[in-house]
CSV table of C-alpha atoms and ligand atoms in Angstrom, one decimal:
chain,number,residue,atom,x,y,z
X,1,MET,CA,0.0,0.0,0.0
X,2,LEU,CA,1.6,3.3,-1.1
X,3,ASN,CA,1.8,6.4,1.1
X,4,LYS,CA,-0.8,9.1,0.4
X,5,LYS,CA,2.1,11.5,-0.1
X,6,PHE,CA,3.9,10.3,-3.2
X,7,ASN,CA,7.7,10.5,-3.0
X,8,ILE,CA,10.7,9.4,-4.9
X,9,ASN,CA,10.5,5.9,-3.4
X,10,SER,CA,6.9,5.5,-4.4
X,11,PHE,CA,7.9,5.1,-8.0
X,12,ALA,CA,9.8,1.9,-7.3
X,13,ASP,CA,7.2,0.7,-4.8
X,14,ALA,CA,4.5,1.3,-7.5
X,15,LYS,CA,6.3,-0.8,-10.0
X,16,LYS,CA,6.8,-3.6,-7.4
X,17,GLU,CA,3.2,-3.5,-6.3
X,18,GLY,CA,1.6,-3.1,-9.7
X,19,HIS,CA,0.1,0.3,-8.7
X,20,ILE,CA,-0.5,2.2,-12.0
X,21,ILE,CA,1.1,5.7,-11.6
X,22,SER,CA,-1.3,8.5,-12.4
X,23,MET,CA,0.4,11.7,-13.7
X,24,LEU,CA,-1.2,14.8,-15.2
X,25,THR,CA,0.2,18.2,-16.1
X,26,ALA,CA,-0.7,21.4,-14.3
X,27,TYR,CA,0.7,24.9,-14.6
X,28,ASP,CA,-1.2,26.9,-12.0
X,29,TYR,CA,-2.3,27.0,-8.4
X,30,THR,CA,-6.0,26.3,-8.8
X,31,THR,CA,-5.6,23.3,-11.1
X,32,ALA,CA,-2.8,21.8,-9.0
X,33,LYS,CA,-5.0,22.1,-5.9
X,34,LEU,CA,-7.9,20.2,-7.7
X,35,LEU,CA,-5.6,17.5,-9.1
X,36,ASP,CA,-4.0,17.0,-5.6
X,37,GLU,CA,-7.5,16.8,-4.0
X,38,ALA,CA,-8.5,14.2,-6.6
X,39,GLY,CA,-5.5,12.1,-5.5
X,40,VAL,CA,-3.2,12.2,-8.6
X,41,ASP,CA,0.2,10.7,-7.8
X,42,CYS,CA,2.4,13.2,-9.7
X,43,ILE,CA,2.0,16.6,-11.3
X,44,LEU,CA,4.3,17.4,-14.3
X,45,VAL,CA,4.7,21.0,-14.9
X,46,GLY,CA,5.3,20.3,-18.6
X,47,ASP,CA,6.8,22.6,-21.1
X,48,SER,CA,3.6,21.9,-23.0
X,49,LEU,CA,2.5,25.0,-21.1
X,50,GLY,CA,4.1,26.8,-24.1
X,51,MET,CA,1.2,25.6,-26.2
X,52,VAL,CA,-1.8,25.2,-23.9
X,53,ILE,CA,-1.1,28.2,-21.6
X,54,LEU,CA,1.0,30.6,-23.6
X,55,GLY,CA,-0.4,29.9,-27.0
X,56,TYR,CA,2.8,29.2,-28.9
X,57,GLU,CA,2.8,26.8,-31.8
X,58,ASN,CA,5.3,24.5,-30.2
X,59,THR,CA,7.3,24.1,-26.9
X,60,LEU,CA,10.5,25.7,-28.2
X,61,HIS,CA,9.7,29.2,-27.0
X,62,VAL,CA,9.4,28.3,-23.3
X,63,THR,CA,12.1,29.7,-21.1
X,64,MET,CA,13.5,28.8,-17.7
X,65,ASP,CA,11.8,31.8,-16.2
X,66,ASP,CA,8.4,30.7,-17.6
X,67,MET,CA,8.9,27.2,-16.1
X,68,ILE,CA,10.0,28.5,-12.7
X,69,HIS,CA,7.0,30.9,-12.5
X,70,HIS,CA,4.5,28.2,-13.2
X,71,THR,CA,6.2,25.5,-11.1
X,72,LYS,CA,6.1,27.9,-8.1
X,73,ALA,CA,2.3,28.3,-8.6
X,74,VAL,CA,1.8,24.5,-8.8
X,75,SER,CA,3.9,24.0,-5.6
X,76,ARG,CA,1.7,26.4,-3.7
X,77,GLY,CA,-1.4,24.3,-4.6
X,78,THR,CA,0.0,20.8,-4.0
X,79,LYS,CA,0.2,18.9,-0.7
X,80,ASN,CA,0.6,15.2,-1.6
X,81,ALA,CA,1.4,14.8,-5.3
X,82,PHE,CA,5.1,14.6,-6.4
X,83,ILE,CA,6.0,17.6,-8.5
X,84,ILE,CA,8.2,17.3,-11.6
X,85,GLY,CA,9.5,20.3,-13.4
X,86,ASP,CA,10.2,20.0,-17.2
X,87,MET,CA,13.5,21.4,-18.3
X,88,PRO,CA,12.8,23.6,-21.3
X,89,PHE,CA,14.6,23.8,-24.7
X,90,LEU,CA,18.2,25.1,-24.3
X,91,SER,CA,18.2,24.8,-20.5
X,92,TYR,CA,20.3,21.6,-20.7
X,93,HIS,CA,21.7,21.7,-24.2
X,94,THR,CA,24.9,23.7,-23.5
X,95,ASP,CA,27.4,23.1,-20.7
X,96,ILE,CA,27.0,20.8,-17.7
X,97,LYS,CA,27.4,23.6,-15.1
X,98,THR,CA,24.5,25.6,-16.6
X,99,THR,CA,22.4,22.4,-16.8
X,100,VAL,CA,22.9,21.6,-13.1
X,101,GLU,CA,22.2,25.2,-12.1
X,102,ASN,CA,18.9,25.2,-14.2
X,103,ALA,CA,17.9,21.9,-12.7
X,104,GLY,CA,18.7,23.3,-9.2
X,105,ARG,CA,16.3,26.3,-9.8
X,106,PHE,CA,13.3,23.9,-10.1
X,107,ILE,CA,14.1,22.5,-6.6
X,108,GLN,CA,15.5,25.6,-4.8
X,109,GLU,CA,13.3,28.3,-6.2
X,110,ALA,CA,10.2,26.6,-7.4
X,111,GLY,CA,9.6,23.7,-5.0
X,112,ALA,CA,9.7,20.8,-7.5
X,113,GLN,CA,11.0,17.4,-6.3
X,114,ALA,CA,12.5,16.3,-9.6
X,115,VAL,CA,13.1,17.4,-13.2
X,116,LYS,CA,12.4,15.8,-16.6
X,117,LEU,CA,14.7,16.0,-19.6
X,118,GLU,CA,14.0,14.8,-23.2
X,119,ARG,CA,16.3,12.3,-25.1
X,120,GLY,CA,18.8,9.6,-24.1
X,121,ARG,CA,22.4,8.8,-24.7
X,122,GLU,CA,23.1,12.3,-26.3
X,123,ILE,CA,22.6,14.0,-22.9
X,124,ILE,CA,23.6,11.2,-20.6
X,125,ASN,CA,26.5,13.2,-19.0
X,126,HIS,CA,24.2,16.1,-18.3
X,127,ILE,CA,21.7,13.7,-16.6
X,128,LYS,CA,24.4,12.1,-14.5
X,129,ALA,CA,25.6,15.5,-13.3
X,130,ILE,CA,22.1,16.5,-12.3
X,131,ILE,CA,21.6,13.2,-10.4
X,132,ASN,CA,25.1,13.8,-8.8
X,133,ALA,CA,23.7,17.1,-7.5
X,134,GLN,CA,21.0,15.0,-5.7
X,135,ILE,CA,18.2,16.0,-8.0
X,136,PRO,CA,16.0,13.1,-9.2
X,137,VAL,CA,15.6,12.9,-13.0
X,138,LEU,CA,12.7,11.5,-15.0
X,139,GLY,CA,13.8,10.5,-18.6
X,140,HIS,CA,11.7,11.1,-21.7
X,141,LEU,CA,12.1,9.0,-24.9
X,142,GLY,CA,10.1,8.4,-28.1
X,143,LEU,CA,8.5,11.6,-29.5
X,144,THR,CA,10.5,14.3,-27.8
X,145,PRO,CA,8.7,17.6,-28.8
X,146,GLN,CA,11.8,19.8,-28.3
X,147,SER,CA,13.4,17.9,-31.3
X,148,VAL,CA,10.5,18.8,-33.6
X,149,ASN,CA,12.7,20.5,-36.1
X,150,ILE,CA,15.1,17.6,-36.3
X,151,MET,CA,12.3,15.0,-36.4
X,152,GLY,CA,10.5,17.0,-39.1
X,153,GLY,CA,7.2,17.0,-37.2
X,154,TYR,CA,5.4,15.1,-34.5
X,155,LYS,CA,5.6,11.4,-35.6
X,156,ILE,CA,5.3,8.0,-33.9
X,157,GLN,CA,8.8,6.9,-33.0
X,158,GLY,CA,10.4,3.5,-32.9
X,159,LYS,CA,8.6,2.0,-35.9
X,160,SER,CA,11.5,0.5,-37.7
X,161,ALA,CA,13.7,-2.3,-36.2
X,162,ASP,CA,16.7,0.1,-36.0
X,163,GLU,CA,14.7,2.9,-34.4
X,164,ALA,CA,13.1,0.4,-31.9
X,165,ALA,CA,16.4,-1.1,-31.0
X,166,LYS,CA,17.9,2.4,-30.3
X,167,LEU,CA,14.9,3.2,-28.2
X,168,ILE,CA,15.3,0.1,-26.1
X,169,GLU,CA,19.0,0.7,-25.7
X,170,ASP,CA,18.4,4.3,-24.7
X,171,ALA,CA,15.9,3.2,-22.1
X,172,GLU,CA,18.6,0.9,-20.6
X,173,ILE,CA,21.2,3.6,-20.8
X,174,LEU,CA,19.0,6.0,-18.9
X,175,GLN,CA,18.1,3.4,-16.3
X,176,ASP,CA,21.9,2.7,-15.8
X,177,ALA,CA,22.5,6.4,-15.4
X,178,GLY,CA,20.0,6.5,-12.5
X,179,VAL,CA,16.8,8.0,-13.7
X,180,PHE,CA,13.8,7.1,-11.4
X,181,GLY,CA,11.3,6.7,-14.3
X,182,LEU,CA,10.9,7.1,-18.0
X,183,VAL,CA,8.2,8.8,-20.0
X,184,LEU,CA,7.6,7.0,-23.3
X,185,GLU,CA,5.7,9.3,-25.8
X,186,CYS,CA,4.1,8.1,-29.0
X,187,VAL,CA,5.7,4.7,-29.5
X,188,PRO,CA,4.1,1.5,-30.6
X,189,GLU,CA,2.5,-0.4,-27.8
X,190,SER,CA,4.6,-3.5,-28.4
X,191,ILE,CA,7.8,-1.5,-27.9
X,192,SER,CA,6.6,0.3,-24.8
X,193,ARG,CA,5.5,-3.1,-23.4
X,194,LEU,CA,9.0,-4.6,-24.1
X,195,ILE,CA,10.7,-1.6,-22.5
X,196,SER,CA,8.4,-1.8,-19.4
X,197,GLU,CA,9.1,-5.5,-19.0
X,198,LYS,CA,12.9,-5.0,-19.4
X,199,LEU,CA,13.3,-2.1,-17.0
X,200,ASP,CA,13.2,-2.1,-13.2
X,201,ILE,CA,12.1,1.6,-13.1
X,202,PRO,CA,8.5,2.5,-14.1
X,203,THR,CA,7.6,3.7,-17.5
X,204,ILE,CA,5.0,6.4,-17.9
X,205,GLY,CA,3.2,6.4,-21.2
X,206,ILE,CA,1.6,9.0,-23.3
X,207,GLY,CA,0.4,7.6,-26.6
X,208,ALA,CA,2.4,4.5,-25.7
X,209,GLY,CA,-0.4,2.0,-25.2
X,210,ARG,CA,-1.7,0.0,-22.3
X,211,TYR,CA,1.3,-1.8,-20.8
X,212,CYS,CA,3.3,1.1,-19.3
X,213,ASP,CA,3.6,1.3,-15.5
X,214,GLY,CA,1.8,4.7,-15.4
X,215,GLN,CA,0.1,7.2,-17.7
X,216,VAL,CA,0.4,10.9,-18.2
X,217,LEU,CA,-1.9,13.3,-20.1
X,218,VAL,CA,-1.9,17.1,-20.6
X,219,VAL,CA,-4.7,18.2,-18.3
X,220,GLN,CA,-6.2,20.7,-20.9
X,221,ASP,CA,-6.5,17.8,-23.3
X,222,MET,CA,-8.3,15.3,-21.0
X,223,LEU,CA,-10.6,18.0,-19.7
X,224,GLY,CA,-11.6,19.0,-23.2
X,225,MET,CA,-10.3,22.6,-22.9
X,226,TYR,CA,-7.6,22.8,-25.6
X,227,LYS,CA,-9.1,22.4,-29.0
X,228,ASP,CA,-6.2,23.4,-31.3
X,229,ILE,CA,-5.0,19.8,-31.7
X,230,THR,CA,-6.5,16.6,-30.2
X,231,PRO,CA,-4.0,13.7,-30.5
X,232,LYS,CA,-5.5,10.2,-31.1
X,233,PHE,CA,-4.2,9.0,-27.7
X,234,VAL,CA,-6.2,11.5,-25.7
X,235,LYS,CA,-9.3,10.4,-23.8
X,236,LYS,CA,-11.6,13.3,-22.9
X,237,TYR,CA,-12.9,12.9,-19.4
X,238,ALA,CA,-14.9,16.2,-19.5
X,239,GLU,CA,-16.0,18.8,-22.0
X,240,MET,CA,-14.9,21.8,-19.9
X,241,GLY,CA,-14.2,24.0,-23.0
X,242,THR,CA,-17.8,23.7,-24.0
X,243,GLY,CA,-18.9,24.1,-20.4
X,244,ILE,CA,-16.9,27.4,-20.1
X,245,VAL,CA,-18.3,28.8,-23.3
X,246,ASN,CA,-21.8,28.0,-22.2
X,247,ALA,CA,-21.3,29.5,-18.8
X,248,VAL,CA,-19.8,32.7,-20.2
X,249,GLN,CA,-22.7,33.0,-22.7
X,250,SER,CA,-25.2,32.6,-19.8
X,251,TYR,CA,-23.3,35.4,-17.9
X,252,ILE,CA,-23.6,37.8,-20.9
X,253,GLU,CA,-27.3,37.0,-21.3
X,254,ASP,CA,-27.9,37.6,-17.6
X,255,LEU,CA,-26.2,41.0,-17.8
X,256,ASN,CA,-28.3,42.0,-20.8
X,257,SER,CA,-31.5,40.8,-19.1
X,258,ARG,CA,-30.5,42.3,-15.8
X,259,GLN,CA,-30.8,39.0,-14.0
X,260,PHE,CA,-27.3,39.4,-12.5
X,261,PRO,CA,-26.4,40.7,-10.1
X,262,GLU,CA,-29.4,39.9,-7.8
X,263,GLU,CA,-30.0,41.4,-4.4
X,264,LYS,CA,-28.2,38.5,-2.7
X,265,HIS,CA,-25.0,39.5,-4.6
X,266,THR,CA,-25.0,43.1,-3.4
X,267,PHE,CA,-23.8,45.0,-0.3
X,268,GLN,CA,-26.3,47.4,1.3
X,269,LEU,CA,-25.8,50.6,3.3
X,270,ASP,CA,-27.7,51.4,6.4
X,271,ASP,CA,-30.6,53.8,5.6
X,272,SER,CA,-29.5,56.3,8.3
X,273,VAL,CA,-26.1,56.7,6.6
X,274,LEU,CA,-27.7,56.9,3.2
X,275,LYS,CA,-30.0,59.7,4.3
X,276,LYS,CA,-27.0,61.9,5.2
X,277,LEU,CA,-25.8,61.7,1.7
X,278,TYR,CA,-29.0,63.2,0.2
I,301,KIV,O1,5.4,18.9,-21.6
I,301,KIV,C1,4.7,17.9,-21.3
I,301,KIV,O2,3.5,18.1,-20.9
I,301,KIV,C2,5.2,16.6,-21.5
I,301,KIV,C3,4.3,15.4,-21.3
I,301,KIV,C4,3.3,15.4,-22.5
I,301,KIV,C5,5.0,14.2,-21.1
I,301,KIV,O3,6.4,16.4,-21.7
């Protein structure tokens, strides 16, 4: 039985006990508080905030300062969930010292408990240096959106035998380097199943099928709020976008028909005070 408060050891415990790890993204205090109340195991402050919060066409414009600002808000709203900060494009692509300092900001300034980095063997020394600095790292393989310009679009990864073999090797390299878990994004189900069976650390899937040790979704996608793109792997658990549009239209109608505000929404002044004003 896992602790209510999810911590770094809970990832290994979850894999041992067959507890499916629930992870969702959040970028603000109110949403984090609701996800925490619902009992989600982990909150990822994803660089997907570039698209669903800041309205960019991809995640490449997100800065360290954006990430720290939003991770701080999520920390203020979270009691039990484990918070992971997503290292944005260029925050770990230069020298190792800058990488460790940037990872450290998520912990020291923003209150995250771990960081996530995209890709495998190419950045292994950077990952090892972060772990050496006592900061837990979540790996991320498969479709790595920060590589969109190199990949030539958002495509399923690991479809050829060579690609799949590299993916499996990378997963093992990351495990050996000491990551506590691994996000697998948009890979064929048979490959994520094989990786999940091979590794001792848990895999967290997004568009990676049914056999991962946990799942992650972008919260705006699963709540039906972000309508620009809906990937095939998303299940909508609510239609909050439509709910918000309907609620705002009712508000506008109420204003026009003077049905809001009502007396119960107003503050009254004592008559004796009012008389002095006339
Ligand atoms: O940025 C993000 O939200 C992510 C998840 C989709 C895994 O990286």
